[in-house]
PDB file of C-alpha atoms in Angstrom:
ATOM      1  CA  ILE A 611      75.381   8.059  27.633  1.00 89.00           C
ATOM      2  CA  GLN A 612      76.301   4.444  27.017  1.00 91.00           C
ATOM      3  CA  ARG A 613      74.554   1.134  27.677  1.00 91.00           C
ATOM      4  CA  ASP A 614      76.255  -1.628  29.620  1.00 90.00           C
ATOM      5  CA  VAL A 615      75.904  -5.373  28.988  1.00 92.00           C
ATOM      6  CA  GLU A 616      72.949  -5.603  31.399  1.00 93.00           C
ATOM      7  CA  GLY A 617      71.061  -2.909  29.492  1.00 93.00           C
ATOM      8  CA  TYR A 618      71.530  -0.085  31.997  1.00 93.00           C
ATOM      9  CA  TYR A 619      72.516   3.365  30.809  1.00 93.00           C
ATOM     10  CA  HIS A 620      75.409   5.324  32.328  1.00 90.00           C
ATOM     11  CA  LEU A 621      77.134   8.597  31.631  1.00 89.00           C
ATOM     12  CA  THR A 622      80.236   8.386  29.505  1.00 88.00           C
ATOM     13  CA  PRO A 623      83.341  10.212  30.762  1.00 87.00           C
ATOM     14  CA  TYR A 624      82.395  12.922  28.232  1.00 87.00           C
ATOM     15  CA  GLY A 625      78.935  13.167  29.818  1.00 84.00           C
ATOM     16  CA  GLU A 626      80.338  13.339  33.353  1.00 84.00           C
ATOM     17  CA  THR A 627      82.705  16.148  32.367  1.00 82.00           C
ATOM     18  CA  SER A 628      79.898  18.008  30.575  1.00 78.00           C
ATOM     19  CA  LEU A 629      77.760  17.942  33.728  1.00 78.00           C
ATOM     20  CA  ILE A 630      80.628  19.350  35.803  1.00 75.00           C
ATOM     21  CA  LEU A 631      81.076  22.224  33.337  1.00 76.00           C
ATOM     22  CA  PHE A 632      77.331  22.776  33.038  1.00 83.00           C
ATOM     23  CA  LYS A 633      77.069  24.240  36.559  1.00 86.00           C
ATOM     24  CA  GLU A 634      78.349  27.584  35.209  1.00 90.00           C
ATOM     25  CA  PHE A 635      75.478  27.749  32.696  1.00 91.00           C
ATOM     26  CA  GLU A 636      73.042  26.570  35.355  1.00 92.00           C
ATOM     27  CA  PHE A 637      74.042  29.452  37.662  1.00 95.00           C
ATOM     28  CA  LEU A 638      73.817  32.010  34.841  1.00 94.00           C
ATOM     29  CA  SER A 639      70.464  30.635  33.747  1.00 94.00           C
ATOM     30  CA  ALA A 640      69.054  30.626  37.285  1.00 96.00           C
ATOM     31  CA  ASN A 641      70.075  34.302  37.573  1.00 97.00           C
ATOM     32  CA  ARG A 642      69.225  35.272  33.989  1.00 96.00           C
ATOM     33  CA  GLU A 643      67.477  38.531  34.919  1.00 96.00           C
ATOM     34  CA  TYR A 644      70.483  39.716  36.929  1.00 97.00           C
ATOM     35  CA  PHE A 645      73.005  38.907  34.203  1.00 96.00           C
ATOM     36  CA  LYS A 646      70.906  40.655  31.557  1.00 96.00           C
ATOM     37  CA  THR A 647      71.923  43.910  33.256  1.00 96.00           C
ATOM     38  CA  HIS A 648      75.259  43.031  34.947  1.00 97.00           C
ATOM     39  CA  THR A 649      78.525  42.009  33.358  1.00 96.00           C
ATOM     40  CA  LEU A 650      81.381  39.680  34.223  1.00 95.00           C
ATOM     41  CA  SER A 651      83.483  40.975  31.332  1.00 92.00           C
ATOM     42  CA  LYS A 652      85.961  42.876  33.503  1.00 90.00           C
ATOM     43  CA  ILE A 653      86.854  40.130  35.967  1.00 93.00           C
ATOM     44  CA  PRO A 654      89.609  37.627  35.097  1.00 95.00           C
ATOM     45  CA  ILE A 655      88.413  34.918  32.731  1.00 94.00           C
ATOM     46  CA  ASP A 656      89.491  32.171  35.165  1.00 95.00           C
ATOM     47  CA  PHE A 657      86.883  33.457  37.636  1.00 96.00           C
ATOM     48  CA  VAL A 658      84.189  33.758  34.957  1.00 95.00           C
ATOM     49  CA  LYS A 659      84.812  30.113  34.046  1.00 93.00           C
ATOM     50  CA  ARG A 660      84.248  29.211  37.727  1.00 95.00           C
ATOM     51  CA  ILE A 661      81.165  31.421  38.286  1.00 96.00           C
ATOM     52  CA  GLY A 662      79.098  28.304  38.989  1.00 95.00           C
ATOM     53  CA  GLU A 663      80.903  28.090  42.336  1.00 96.00           C
ATOM     54  CA  LEU A 664      78.454  30.786  43.491  1.00 97.00           C
ATOM     55  CA  ALA A 665      75.547  28.378  42.904  1.00 96.00           C
ATOM     56  CA  ALA A 666      74.600  28.232  46.598  1.00 97.00           C
ATOM     57  CA  SER A 667      74.462  32.029  46.876  1.00 97.00           C
ATOM     58  CA  VAL A 668      71.277  34.039  47.376  1.00 97.00           C
ATOM     59  CA  ASN A 669      70.409  36.722  44.834  1.00 97.00           C
ATOM     60  CA  LEU A 670      70.069  40.164  46.434  1.00 97.00           C
ATOM     61  CA  SER A 671      67.770  42.022  44.045  1.00 96.00           C
ATOM     62  CA  ASN A 672      67.028  44.846  46.467  1.00 95.00           C
ATOM     63  CA  PRO A 673      69.736  47.408  47.403  1.00 96.00           C
ATOM     64  CA  ILE A 674      68.383  47.524  50.973  1.00 96.00           C
ATOM     65  CA  ASP A 675      69.080  43.788  51.295  1.00 96.00           C
ATOM     66  CA  PHE A 676      72.568  44.324  49.875  1.00 96.00           C
ATOM     67  CA  PHE A 677      73.360  46.927  52.552  1.00 95.00           C
ATOM     68  CA  ARG A 678      71.787  44.786  55.289  1.00 96.00           C
ATOM     69  CA  TYR A 679      73.926  41.784  54.377  1.00 97.00           C
ATOM     70  CA  THR A 680      77.134  43.840  54.183  1.00 96.00           C
ATOM     71  CA  GLU A 681      76.379  45.276  57.636  1.00 96.00           C
ATOM     72  CA  ASN A 682      75.694  41.784  58.977  1.00 96.00           C
ATOM     73  CA  LEU A 683      78.943  40.550  57.447  1.00 97.00           C
ATOM     74  CA  LEU A 684      80.842  43.218  59.390  1.00 96.00           C
ATOM     75  CA  LYS A 685      78.967  42.419  62.616  1.00 96.00           C
ATOM     76  CA  GLU A 686      79.354  38.603  62.335  1.00 96.00           C
ATOM     77  CA  SER A 687      83.029  38.500  61.360  1.00 96.00           C
ATOM     78  CA  LYS A 688      85.431  37.003  63.882  1.00 96.00           C
ATOM     79  CA  GLU A 689      88.836  37.005  62.165  1.00 97.00           C
ATOM     80  CA  PHE A 690      88.932  39.197  59.066  1.00 97.00           C
ATOM     81  CA  VAL A 691      86.964  41.368  56.652  1.00 97.00           C
ATOM     82  CA  TRP A 692      88.156  42.145  53.133  1.00 97.00           C
ATOM     83  CA  LEU A 693      86.581  44.948  51.092  1.00 97.00           C
ATOM     84  CA  LEU A 694      86.983  45.587  47.370  1.00 96.00           C
ATOM     85  CA  VAL A 695      85.101  48.857  46.866  1.00 95.00           C
ATOM     86  CA  ASP A 696      85.115  51.952  44.683  1.00 90.00           C
ATOM     87  CA  GLN A 697      85.324  54.174  47.765  1.00 86.00           C
ATOM     88  CA  PHE A 698      85.555  53.774  51.535  1.00 83.00           C
ATOM     89  CA  PRO A 699      82.056  52.719  52.730  1.00 85.00           C
ATOM     90  CA  MET A 700      81.244  55.736  54.902  1.00 81.00           C
ATOM     91  CA  ASN A 701      77.710  54.492  55.553  1.00 82.00           C
ATOM     92  CA  SER A 702      79.249  51.524  57.398  1.00 87.00           C
ATOM     93  CA  LEU A 703      81.863  53.524  59.303  1.00 85.00           C
ATOM     94  CA  PRO A 704      80.389  52.982  62.830  1.00 86.00           C
ATOM     95  CA  THR A 705      80.125  49.225  62.192  1.00 91.00           C
ATOM     96  CA  ILE A 706      83.663  49.117  60.752  1.00 90.00           C
ATOM     97  CA  VAL A 707      85.018  50.831  63.885  1.00 88.00           C
ATOM     98  CA  LYS A 708      83.211  48.287  66.094  1.00 91.00           C
ATOM     99  CA  THR A 709      84.603  45.488  63.912  1.00 92.00           C
ATOM    100  CA  ILE A 710      88.152  46.812  64.386  1.00 90.00           C
ATOM    101  CA  ASP A 711      87.508  47.186  68.137  1.00 89.00           C
ATOM    102  CA  ARG A 712      86.844  43.402  68.198  1.00 93.00           C
ATOM    103  CA  ASP A 713      90.387  42.902  66.795  1.00 93.00           C
ATOM    104  CA  VAL A 714      89.077  41.818  63.399  1.00 95.00           C
ATOM    105  CA  LYS A 715      91.669  42.432  60.686  1.00 95.00           C
ATOM    106  CA  LEU A 716      90.520  44.581  57.790  1.00 95.00           C
ATOM    107  CA  ARG A 717      91.854  44.774  54.241  1.00 95.00           C
ATOM    108  CA  ILE A 718      90.544  47.384  51.824  1.00 94.00           C
ATOM    109  CA  ILE A 719      91.190  47.741  48.104  1.00 95.00           C
ATOM    110  CA  GLU A 720      90.091  50.994  46.476  1.00 92.00           C
ATOM    111  CA  PRO A 721      90.723  52.519  43.057  1.00 91.00           C
ATOM    112  CA  ARG A 722      93.877  54.586  42.703  1.00 86.00           C
ATOM    113  CA  GLU A 723      91.912  57.429  41.121  1.00 79.00           C
ATOM    114  CA  ARG A 724      88.958  57.732  43.460  1.00 68.00           C
ATOM    115  CA  ILE A 725      86.098  59.692  41.943  1.00 50.00           C
ATOM    116  CA  LEU A 726      84.254  60.076  45.232  1.00 47.00           C
ATOM    117  CA  ASN A 727      85.875  61.069  48.511  1.00 53.00           C
ATOM    118  CA  PRO A 728      84.361  61.650  51.930  1.00 53.00           C
ATOM    119  CA  ASP A 729      83.095  65.211  52.308  1.00 56.00           C
ATOM    120  CA  LEU A 730      85.054  66.125  55.435  1.00 55.00           C
ATOM    121  CA  ASP A 731      83.178  69.427  55.778  1.00 60.00           C
ATOM    122  CA  ALA A 732      79.886  67.529  56.112  1.00 65.00           C
ATOM    123  CA  MET A 733      81.267  65.119  58.726  1.00 66.00           C
ATOM    124  CA  THR A 734      81.047  65.506  62.474  1.00 68.00           C
ATOM    125  CA  SER A 735      84.243  65.519  64.515  1.00 67.00           C
ATOM    126  CA  GLU A 736      83.321  62.030  65.800  1.00 70.00           C
ATOM    127  CA  GLU A 737      83.007  60.761  62.229  1.00 67.00           C
ATOM    128  CA  ILE A 738      86.366  62.276  61.271  1.00 65.00           C
ATOM    129  CA  GLN A 739      87.969  60.659  64.309  1.00 68.00           C
ATOM    130  CA  ALA A 740      86.326  57.311  63.502  1.00 67.00           C
ATOM    131  CA  LEU A 741      87.521  57.509  59.885  1.00 68.00           C
ATOM    132  CA  SER A 742      91.051  58.262  61.060  1.00 69.00           C
ATOM    133  CA  GLN A 743      90.894  55.303  63.456  1.00 69.00           C
ATOM    134  CA  ALA A 744      89.619  53.035  60.706  1.00 66.00           C
ATOM    135  CA  ARG A 745      92.368  54.081  58.318  1.00 68.00           C
ATOM    136  CA  HIS A 746      95.318  54.332  60.737  1.00 70.00           C
ATOM    137  CA  THR A 747      95.480  51.195  62.829  1.00 76.00           C
ATOM    138  CA  PRO A 748      97.749  48.153  62.478  1.00 79.00           C
ATOM    139  CA  LEU A 749      94.613  46.045  62.004  1.00 87.00           C
ATOM    140  CA  VAL A 750      93.838  47.811  58.710  1.00 89.00           C
ATOM    141  CA  GLU A 751      95.758  47.311  55.475  1.00 92.00           C
ATOM    142  CA  GLU A 752      94.971  49.257  52.321  1.00 91.00           C
ATOM    143  CA  ARG A 753      95.954  48.842  48.698  1.00 93.00           C
ATOM    144  CA  MET A 754      95.047  50.578  45.483  1.00 92.00           C
ATOM    145  CA  VAL A 755      94.283  49.202  42.019  1.00 91.00           C
ATOM    146  CA  ASP A 756      93.695  50.973  38.738  1.00 90.00           C
ATOM    147  CA  GLU A 757      90.112  49.793  38.393  1.00 89.00           C
ATOM    148  CA  ILE A 758      87.477  48.071  40.511  1.00 89.00           C
ATOM    149  CA  ASN A 759      85.672  45.420  38.452  1.00 92.00           C
ATOM    150  CA  ALA A 760      83.442  43.929  41.159  1.00 95.00           C
ATOM    151  CA  TYR A 761      82.372  44.813  44.679  1.00 96.00           C
ATOM    152  CA  LEU A 762      83.403  42.275  47.294  1.00 97.00           C
ATOM    153  CA  PHE A 763      82.762  42.060  51.002  1.00 97.00           C
ATOM    154  CA  VAL A 764      84.398  38.887  52.314  1.00 98.00           C
ATOM    155  CA  SER A 765      84.794  37.623  55.861  1.00 98.00           C
ATOM    156  CA  ASP A 766      85.580  34.349  57.560  1.00 97.00           C
ATOM    157  CA  ILE A 767      81.812  33.670  57.644  1.00 96.00           C
ATOM    158  CA  ARG A 768      80.065  35.347  54.697  1.00 98.00           C
ATOM    159  CA  CYS A 769      80.641  36.926  51.301  1.00 98.00           C
ATOM    160  CA  VAL A 770      78.658  39.560  49.433  1.00 98.00           C
ATOM    161  CA  VAL A 771      79.507  40.225  45.782  1.00 98.00           C
ATOM    162  CA  MET A 772      78.165  42.666  43.219  1.00 97.00           C
ATOM    163  CA  PHE A 773      79.014  42.963  39.536  1.00 97.00           C
ATOM    164  CA  PRO A 774      78.817  46.177  37.511  1.00 96.00           C
ATOM    165  CA  THR A 775      76.285  47.105  34.874  1.00 95.00           C
ATOM    166  CA  PRO A 776      77.611  47.227  31.286  1.00 93.00           C
ATOM    167  CA  ASN A 777      78.285  50.972  31.662  1.00 92.00           C
ATOM    168  CA  HIS A 778      80.351  50.192  34.776  1.00 90.00           C
ATOM    169  CA  HIS A 779      77.922  51.434  37.435  1.00 93.00           C
ATOM    170  CA  TYR A 780      77.004  49.642  40.634  1.00 94.00           C
ATOM    171  CA  ASP A 781      73.340  49.369  41.616  1.00 96.00           C
ATOM    172  CA  PHE A 782      73.886  47.489  44.898  1.00 96.00           C
ATOM    173  CA  LYS A 783      72.323  44.265  43.682  1.00 97.00           C
ATOM    174  CA  GLY A 784      74.300  41.051  43.860  1.00 98.00           C
ATOM    175  CA  PHE A 785      74.720  37.809  45.776  1.00 98.00           C
ATOM    176  CA  THR A 786      75.486  36.635  49.308  1.00 98.00           C
ATOM    177  CA  ALA A 787      76.616  33.242  50.543  1.00 98.00           C
ATOM    178  CA  THR A 788      78.065  31.395  53.513  1.00 98.00           C
ATOM    179  CA  ASP A 789      79.007  28.066  51.884  1.00 98.00           C
ATOM    180  CA  ASP A 790      82.679  27.104  51.531  1.00 98.00           C
ATOM    181  CA  THR A 791      82.688  27.013  47.728  1.00 97.00           C
ATOM    182  CA  SER A 792      81.279  30.546  47.327  1.00 98.00           C
ATOM    183  CA  LEU A 793      83.575  31.867  50.059  1.00 98.00           C
ATOM    184  CA  LYS A 794      86.587  30.334  48.318  1.00 98.00           C
ATOM    185  CA  TRP A 795      85.648  31.941  44.976  1.00 98.00           C
ATOM    186  CA  CYS A 796      85.223  35.370  46.581  1.00 98.00           C
ATOM    187  CA  ARG A 797      88.398  35.099  48.665  1.00 98.00           C
ATOM    188  CA  GLU A 798      90.449  34.062  45.662  1.00 98.00           C
ATOM    189  CA  LEU A 799      89.086  36.938  43.560  1.00 97.00           C
ATOM    190  CA  PHE A 800      89.953  39.367  46.346  1.00 97.00           C
ATOM    191  CA  GLU A 801      93.453  37.898  46.716  1.00 97.00           C
ATOM    192  CA  HIS A 802      93.965  38.168  42.954  1.00 96.00           C
ATOM    193  CA  CYS A 803      93.174  41.904  43.169  1.00 95.00           C
ATOM    194  CA  TRP A 804      95.191  42.325  46.382  1.00 96.00           C
ATOM    195  CA  ASN A 805      98.287  40.828  44.815  1.00 95.00           C
ATOM    196  CA  LYS A 806      98.006  43.189  41.848  1.00 87.00           C
TER     197      LYS A 806
END
C-alpha cells in the first residue's frame, strides 16, 4: 500500500496485481479438502494458473450430486453438450438420446485406449439401438486423445468438472457452475483437448 498526500492509503500497482493473482490461491484454499485428494498436475499449466476462474462454482462432494448435475446439464442444454470422459457415459444414455432428439449438438472426447467398454451382451436391444443412435448421427462428433486428465461436461448453460486423484482415478466429486467465467474456463479446456 501507499499513502497519498491527504493521508489515505491505497493499493500500489503491485498490490492491485497481487490481489488479481490471489484469486487462484483463494479458490484452492476454499476447496482445500478437495485438493488434498485431487490433482491438477495433468492439465495444461495455463489452465492451472487460471483455476481461480472457477471461484463461483459449487463443490460437489457427493457422487450422487455429481451424477444429478450431469443429468441436469444434459436436460437443460439448448444448443450443445461437450463431454470429456474416460468412457461413453452409459448411465446417461437415455438422457443423451433425448438431448440429441432436441437437436442439441454433442461432442465427445474419449481416450484412444479405452479400458472400459459397454458390455453389449448385458444390454437390451433398445439400449444397443440407442447407443448406435447416439454414436451415429450428424449431431454427434467424436474424437480421441491419448489420455483424459479431467472430466468435463459442458453445455451452453452449465459446466461440471472433476479432477483425478493422484493415482489417476475418478471418484465423481468435483464442481459445477453456471457463471460466464467458469463456463469459459471449462469450454476453453475442452477446446484445447478437442484440438489435440
